[in-house]
mmCIF file of C-alpha atoms in Angstrom:
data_model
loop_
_atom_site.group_PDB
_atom_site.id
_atom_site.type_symbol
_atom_site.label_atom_id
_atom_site.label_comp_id
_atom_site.label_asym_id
_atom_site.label_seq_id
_atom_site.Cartn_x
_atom_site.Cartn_y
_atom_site.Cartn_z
ATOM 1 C CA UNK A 1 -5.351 2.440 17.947
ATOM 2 C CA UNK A 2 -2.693 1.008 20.392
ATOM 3 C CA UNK A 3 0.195 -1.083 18.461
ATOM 4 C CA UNK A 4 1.864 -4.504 20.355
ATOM 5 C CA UNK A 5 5.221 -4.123 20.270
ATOM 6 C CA UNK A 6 5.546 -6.948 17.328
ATOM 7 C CA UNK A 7 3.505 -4.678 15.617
ATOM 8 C CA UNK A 8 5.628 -0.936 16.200
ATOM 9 C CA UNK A 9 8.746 -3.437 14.811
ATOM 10 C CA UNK A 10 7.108 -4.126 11.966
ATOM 11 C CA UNK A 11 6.056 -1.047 10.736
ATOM 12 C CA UNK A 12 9.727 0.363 12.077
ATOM 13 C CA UNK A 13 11.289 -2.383 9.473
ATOM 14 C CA UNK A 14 8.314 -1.062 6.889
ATOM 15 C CA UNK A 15 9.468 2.635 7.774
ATOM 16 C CA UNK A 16 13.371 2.127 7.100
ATOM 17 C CA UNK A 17 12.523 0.599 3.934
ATOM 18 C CA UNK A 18 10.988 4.139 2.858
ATOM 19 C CA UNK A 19 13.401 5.893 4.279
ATOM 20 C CA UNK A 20 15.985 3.480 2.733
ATOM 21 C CA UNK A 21 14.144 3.996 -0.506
ATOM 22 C CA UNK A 22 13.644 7.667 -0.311
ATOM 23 C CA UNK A 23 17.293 8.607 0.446
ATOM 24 C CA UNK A 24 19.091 5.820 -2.209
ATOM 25 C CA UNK A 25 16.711 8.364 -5.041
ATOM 26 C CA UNK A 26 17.692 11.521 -3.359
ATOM 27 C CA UNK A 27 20.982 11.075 -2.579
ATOM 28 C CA UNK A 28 22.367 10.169 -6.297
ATOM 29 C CA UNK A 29 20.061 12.684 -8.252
ATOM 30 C CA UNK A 30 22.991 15.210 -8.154
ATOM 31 C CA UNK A 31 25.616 12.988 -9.977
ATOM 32 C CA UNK A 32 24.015 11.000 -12.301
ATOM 33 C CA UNK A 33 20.253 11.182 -13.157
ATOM 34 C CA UNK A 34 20.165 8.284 -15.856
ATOM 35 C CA UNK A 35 21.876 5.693 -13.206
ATOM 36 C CA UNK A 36 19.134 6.892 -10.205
ATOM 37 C CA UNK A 37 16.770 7.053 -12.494
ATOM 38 C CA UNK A 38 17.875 3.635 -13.327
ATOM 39 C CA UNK A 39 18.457 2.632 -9.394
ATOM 40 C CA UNK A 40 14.860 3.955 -8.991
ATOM 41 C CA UNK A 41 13.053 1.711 -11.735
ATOM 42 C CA UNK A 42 15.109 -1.445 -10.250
ATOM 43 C CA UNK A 43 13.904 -0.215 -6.440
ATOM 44 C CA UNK A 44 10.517 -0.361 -7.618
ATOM 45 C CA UNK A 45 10.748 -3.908 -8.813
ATOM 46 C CA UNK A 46 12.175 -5.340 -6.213
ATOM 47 C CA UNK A 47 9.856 -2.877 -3.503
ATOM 48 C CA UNK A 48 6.952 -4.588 -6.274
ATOM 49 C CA UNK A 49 8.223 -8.188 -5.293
ATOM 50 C CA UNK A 50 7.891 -7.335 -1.689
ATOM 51 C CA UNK A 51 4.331 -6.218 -2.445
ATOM 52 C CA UNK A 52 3.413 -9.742 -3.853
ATOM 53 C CA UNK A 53 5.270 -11.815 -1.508
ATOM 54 C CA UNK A 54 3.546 -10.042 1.778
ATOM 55 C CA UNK A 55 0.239 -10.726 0.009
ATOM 56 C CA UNK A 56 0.986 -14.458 -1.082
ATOM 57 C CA UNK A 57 2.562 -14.682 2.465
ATOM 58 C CA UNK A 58 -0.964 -13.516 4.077
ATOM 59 C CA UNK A 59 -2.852 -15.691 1.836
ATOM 60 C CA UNK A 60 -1.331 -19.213 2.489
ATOM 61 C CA UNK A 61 -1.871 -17.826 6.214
ATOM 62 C CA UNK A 62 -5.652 -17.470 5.508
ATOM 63 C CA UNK A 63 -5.107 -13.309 6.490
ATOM 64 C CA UNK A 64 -6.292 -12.287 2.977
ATOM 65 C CA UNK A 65 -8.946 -14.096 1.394
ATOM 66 C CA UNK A 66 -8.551 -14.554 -2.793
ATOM 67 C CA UNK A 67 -11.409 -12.494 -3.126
ATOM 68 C CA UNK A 68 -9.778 -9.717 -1.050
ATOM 69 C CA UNK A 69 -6.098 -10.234 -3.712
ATOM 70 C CA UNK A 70 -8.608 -9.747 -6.606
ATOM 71 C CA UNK A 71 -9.115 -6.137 -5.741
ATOM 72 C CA UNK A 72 -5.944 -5.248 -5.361
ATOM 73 C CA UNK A 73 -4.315 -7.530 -7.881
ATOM 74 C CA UNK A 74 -5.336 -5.466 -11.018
ATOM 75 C CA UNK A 75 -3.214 -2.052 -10.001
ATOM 76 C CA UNK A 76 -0.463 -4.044 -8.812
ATOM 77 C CA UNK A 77 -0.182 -5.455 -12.454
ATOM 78 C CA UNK A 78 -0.897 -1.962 -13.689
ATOM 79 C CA UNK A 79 2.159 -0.500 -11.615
ATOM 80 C CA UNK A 80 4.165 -3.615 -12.703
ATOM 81 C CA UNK A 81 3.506 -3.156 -16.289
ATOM 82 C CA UNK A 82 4.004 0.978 -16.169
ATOM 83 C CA UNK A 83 7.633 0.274 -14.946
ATOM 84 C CA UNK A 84 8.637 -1.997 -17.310
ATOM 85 C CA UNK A 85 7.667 0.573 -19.880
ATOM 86 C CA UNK A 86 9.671 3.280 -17.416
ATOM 87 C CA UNK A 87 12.595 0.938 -17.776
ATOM 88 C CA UNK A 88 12.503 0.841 -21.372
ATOM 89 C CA UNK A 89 11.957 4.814 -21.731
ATOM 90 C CA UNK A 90 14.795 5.295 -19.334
ATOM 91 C CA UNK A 91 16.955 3.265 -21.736
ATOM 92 C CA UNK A 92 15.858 5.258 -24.667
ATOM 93 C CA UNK A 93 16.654 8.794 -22.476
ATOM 94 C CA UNK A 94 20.048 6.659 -21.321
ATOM 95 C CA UNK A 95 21.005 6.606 -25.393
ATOM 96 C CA UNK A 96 20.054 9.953 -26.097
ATOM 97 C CA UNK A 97 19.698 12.219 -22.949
ATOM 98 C CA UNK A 98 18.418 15.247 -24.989
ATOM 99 C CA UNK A 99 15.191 13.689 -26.202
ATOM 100 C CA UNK A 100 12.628 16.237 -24.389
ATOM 101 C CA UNK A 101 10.026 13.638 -25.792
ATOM 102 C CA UNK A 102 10.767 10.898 -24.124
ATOM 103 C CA UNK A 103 11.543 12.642 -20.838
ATOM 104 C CA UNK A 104 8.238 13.980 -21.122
ATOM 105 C CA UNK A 105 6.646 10.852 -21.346
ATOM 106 C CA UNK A 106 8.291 8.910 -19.151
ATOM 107 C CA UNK A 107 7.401 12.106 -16.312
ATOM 108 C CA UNK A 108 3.987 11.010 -17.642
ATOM 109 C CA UNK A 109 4.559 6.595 -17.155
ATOM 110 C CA UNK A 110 5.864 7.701 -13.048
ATOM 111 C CA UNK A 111 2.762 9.884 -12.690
ATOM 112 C CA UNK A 112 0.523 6.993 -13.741
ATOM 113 C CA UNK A 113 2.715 4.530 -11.488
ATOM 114 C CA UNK A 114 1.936 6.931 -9.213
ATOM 115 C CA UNK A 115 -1.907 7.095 -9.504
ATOM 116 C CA UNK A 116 -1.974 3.043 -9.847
ATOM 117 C CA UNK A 117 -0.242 2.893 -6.287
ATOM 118 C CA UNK A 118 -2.887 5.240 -4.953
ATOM 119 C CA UNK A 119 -5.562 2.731 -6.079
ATOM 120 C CA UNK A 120 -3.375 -0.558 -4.979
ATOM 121 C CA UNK A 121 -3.355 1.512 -1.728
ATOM 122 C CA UNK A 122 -6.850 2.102 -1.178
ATOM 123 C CA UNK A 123 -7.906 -1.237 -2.364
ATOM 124 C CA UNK A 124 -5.006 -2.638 0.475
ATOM 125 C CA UNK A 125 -7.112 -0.751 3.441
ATOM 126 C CA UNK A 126 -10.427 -1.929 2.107
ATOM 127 C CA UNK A 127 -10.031 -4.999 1.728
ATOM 128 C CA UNK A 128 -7.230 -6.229 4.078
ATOM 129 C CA UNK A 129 -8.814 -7.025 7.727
ATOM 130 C CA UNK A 130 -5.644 -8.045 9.146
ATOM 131 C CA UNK A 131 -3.979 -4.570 10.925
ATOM 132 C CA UNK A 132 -0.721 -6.075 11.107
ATOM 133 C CA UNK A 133 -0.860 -6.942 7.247
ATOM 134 C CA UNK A 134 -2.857 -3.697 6.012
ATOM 135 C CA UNK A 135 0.162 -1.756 7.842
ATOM 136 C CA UNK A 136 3.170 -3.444 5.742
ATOM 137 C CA UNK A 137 1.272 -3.205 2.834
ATOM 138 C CA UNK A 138 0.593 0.313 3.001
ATOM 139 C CA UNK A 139 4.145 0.731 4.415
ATOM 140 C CA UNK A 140 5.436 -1.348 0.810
ATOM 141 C CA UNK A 141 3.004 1.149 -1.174
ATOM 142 C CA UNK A 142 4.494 3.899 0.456
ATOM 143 C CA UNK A 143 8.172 3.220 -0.152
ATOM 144 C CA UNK A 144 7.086 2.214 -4.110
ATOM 145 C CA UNK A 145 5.355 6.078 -3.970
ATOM 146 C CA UNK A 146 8.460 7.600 -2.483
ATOM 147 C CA UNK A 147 10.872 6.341 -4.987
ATOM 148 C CA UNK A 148 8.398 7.126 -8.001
ATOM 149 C CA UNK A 149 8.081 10.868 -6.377
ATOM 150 C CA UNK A 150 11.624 11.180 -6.526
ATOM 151 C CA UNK A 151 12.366 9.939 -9.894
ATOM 152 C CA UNK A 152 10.008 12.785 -10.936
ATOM 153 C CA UNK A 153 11.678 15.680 -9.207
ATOM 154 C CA UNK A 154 14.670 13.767 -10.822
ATOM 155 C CA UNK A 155 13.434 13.990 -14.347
ATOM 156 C CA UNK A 156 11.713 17.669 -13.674
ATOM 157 C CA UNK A 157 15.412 18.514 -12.483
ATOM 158 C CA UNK A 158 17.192 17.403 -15.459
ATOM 159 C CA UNK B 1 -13.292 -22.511 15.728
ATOM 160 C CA UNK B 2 -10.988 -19.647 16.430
ATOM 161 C CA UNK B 3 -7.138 -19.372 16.023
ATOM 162 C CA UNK B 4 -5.489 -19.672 18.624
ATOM 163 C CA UNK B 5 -3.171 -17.650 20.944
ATOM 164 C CA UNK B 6 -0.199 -19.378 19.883
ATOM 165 C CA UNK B 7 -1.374 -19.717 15.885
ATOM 166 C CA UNK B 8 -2.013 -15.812 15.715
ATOM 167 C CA UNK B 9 1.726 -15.905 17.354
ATOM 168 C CA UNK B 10 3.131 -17.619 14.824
ATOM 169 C CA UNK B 11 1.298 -16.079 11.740
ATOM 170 C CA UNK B 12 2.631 -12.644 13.179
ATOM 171 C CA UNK B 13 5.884 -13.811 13.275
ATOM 172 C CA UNK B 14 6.291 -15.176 10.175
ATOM 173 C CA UNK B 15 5.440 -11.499 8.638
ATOM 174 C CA UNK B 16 7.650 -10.191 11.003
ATOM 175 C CA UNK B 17 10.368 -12.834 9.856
ATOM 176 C CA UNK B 18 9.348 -11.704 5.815
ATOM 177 C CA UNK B 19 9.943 -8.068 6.891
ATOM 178 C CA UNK B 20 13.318 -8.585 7.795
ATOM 179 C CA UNK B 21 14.434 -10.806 4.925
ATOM 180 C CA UNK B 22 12.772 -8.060 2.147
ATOM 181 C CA UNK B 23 14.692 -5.411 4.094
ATOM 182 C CA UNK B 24 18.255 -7.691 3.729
ATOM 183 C CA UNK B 25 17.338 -8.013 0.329
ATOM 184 C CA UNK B 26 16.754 -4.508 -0.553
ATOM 185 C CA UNK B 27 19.763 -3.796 1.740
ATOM 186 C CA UNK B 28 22.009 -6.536 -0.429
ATOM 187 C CA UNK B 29 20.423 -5.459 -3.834
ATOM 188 C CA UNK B 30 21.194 -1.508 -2.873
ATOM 189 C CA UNK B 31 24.838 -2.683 -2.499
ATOM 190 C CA UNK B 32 24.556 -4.508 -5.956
ATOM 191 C CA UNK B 33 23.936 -1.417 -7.459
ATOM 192 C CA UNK B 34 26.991 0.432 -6.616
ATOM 193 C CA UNK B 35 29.042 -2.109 -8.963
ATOM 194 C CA UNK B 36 27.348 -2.231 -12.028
ATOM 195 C CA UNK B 37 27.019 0.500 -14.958
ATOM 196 C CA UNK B 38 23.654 2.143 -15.365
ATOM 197 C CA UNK B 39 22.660 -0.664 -18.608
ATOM 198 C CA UNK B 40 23.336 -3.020 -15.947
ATOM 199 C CA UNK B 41 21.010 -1.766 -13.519
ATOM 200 C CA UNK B 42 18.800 -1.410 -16.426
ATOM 201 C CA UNK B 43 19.302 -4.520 -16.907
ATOM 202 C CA UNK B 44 18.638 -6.237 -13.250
ATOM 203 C CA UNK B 45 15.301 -4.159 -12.759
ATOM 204 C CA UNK B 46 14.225 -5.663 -16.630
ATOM 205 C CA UNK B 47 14.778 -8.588 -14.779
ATOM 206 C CA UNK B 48 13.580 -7.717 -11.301
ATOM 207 C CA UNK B 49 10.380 -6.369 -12.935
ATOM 208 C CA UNK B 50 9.342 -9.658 -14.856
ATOM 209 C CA UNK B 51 9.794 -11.679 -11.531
ATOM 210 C CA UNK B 52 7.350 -9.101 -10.022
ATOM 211 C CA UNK B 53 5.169 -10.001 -12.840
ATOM 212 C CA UNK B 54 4.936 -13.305 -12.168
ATOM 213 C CA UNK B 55 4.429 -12.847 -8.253
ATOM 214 C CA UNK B 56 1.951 -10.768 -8.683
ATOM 215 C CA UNK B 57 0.347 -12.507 -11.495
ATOM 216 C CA UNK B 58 0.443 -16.133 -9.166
ATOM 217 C CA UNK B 59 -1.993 -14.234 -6.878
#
């Protein structure tokens, strides 16, 4: 597949988002786990709100149909809904830092972040016909994986 | 009827013009971070999530 140069820019903006993402986890895990940890959860979000503003963006443009959103609406609310339950486990480890239980289960929330940004990814290259808006998508989904990867190895550290 | 040259154009620039303003954001949100105390941050992705939630939801 050749790329136009507006194209390679966008995915090169797309790209130093994930790197952007990937080294703002990695680079605090040594200090403080419960504030990257913390960083990572609030990453997401706002990585989330990218997400859904690319995809209302290419619907008032007519690039996604409604139809197409309704696929891959359902695991973006699924993502969306495991964080906020991240944030509020991270909160509980934040109190009490010892609490192997809730470690364990929030290592358990990120994997199923994980697995719901798998399906909002493969749902984003099925059903989005537009390269240019499949690409940031998957480029969005990608950064969202990379900072739920590393607040894993972050809480399998600690 | 077809897009188009100039409408195809345009659509691809407006992406491009969203791709630069989520990467500011991220960019100005990143710096955010560095002055607040971990409940704080907490705090802003509580808040960052629930706007999420209602982006996504408005789809």
């Amino acid at each position: 597949m050749q790329l136009n140069k507006i194209t390679r820019t966008k995915c090169l903006i797309a790209l130093v988002l994930v790197f952007d993402l990937t080294m703002a986890a990695m680079c605090g895990s040594g200090s403080d786990p419960a504030r990257t940890l913390a960083k990572a959860t609030d990453d997401f979000a706002e990585g989330q709100k990218s997400a859904a503003n690319l995809l209302l963006n290419a619907k008032s443009t007519n690039l996604v149909s409604q139809e197409d959103i309704n696929e891959i609406k359902p695991f973006l609310q699924e993502a969306n809904s495991l964080n906020g339950e991240a944030i509020a486990l991270g909160k509980e480890l934040l109190a009490n830092p010892t609490d192997q239980t809730k470690k364990e289960r929030l290592v358990a929330t990120v994997n199923l972040i994980s697995a719901a940004l798998v399906r909002a990814n493969n749902a984003g290259l099925t059903r989005i016909r537009d390269e240019k808006t499949k690409l940031a998508f998957s480029a969005i989904i990608a950064a969202l994986q990379a900072a739920a990867t590393s607040a894993i190895v972050l809480l399998k550290k600690g | 009827m077809g897009e188009s040259d100039l409408e195809k154009i345009l659509k691809i620039i407006a992406l491009l013009q969203q791709g630069i303003v989520e990467v500011a954001n991220f960019i100005q949100n990143k710096q955010a971070q560095g002055g607040k105390t971990t409940n704080e941050i907490f705090a802003h992705a509580e808040k960052a999530n629930a706007e999420a939630k209602n982006l996504i939801d408005s789809l």
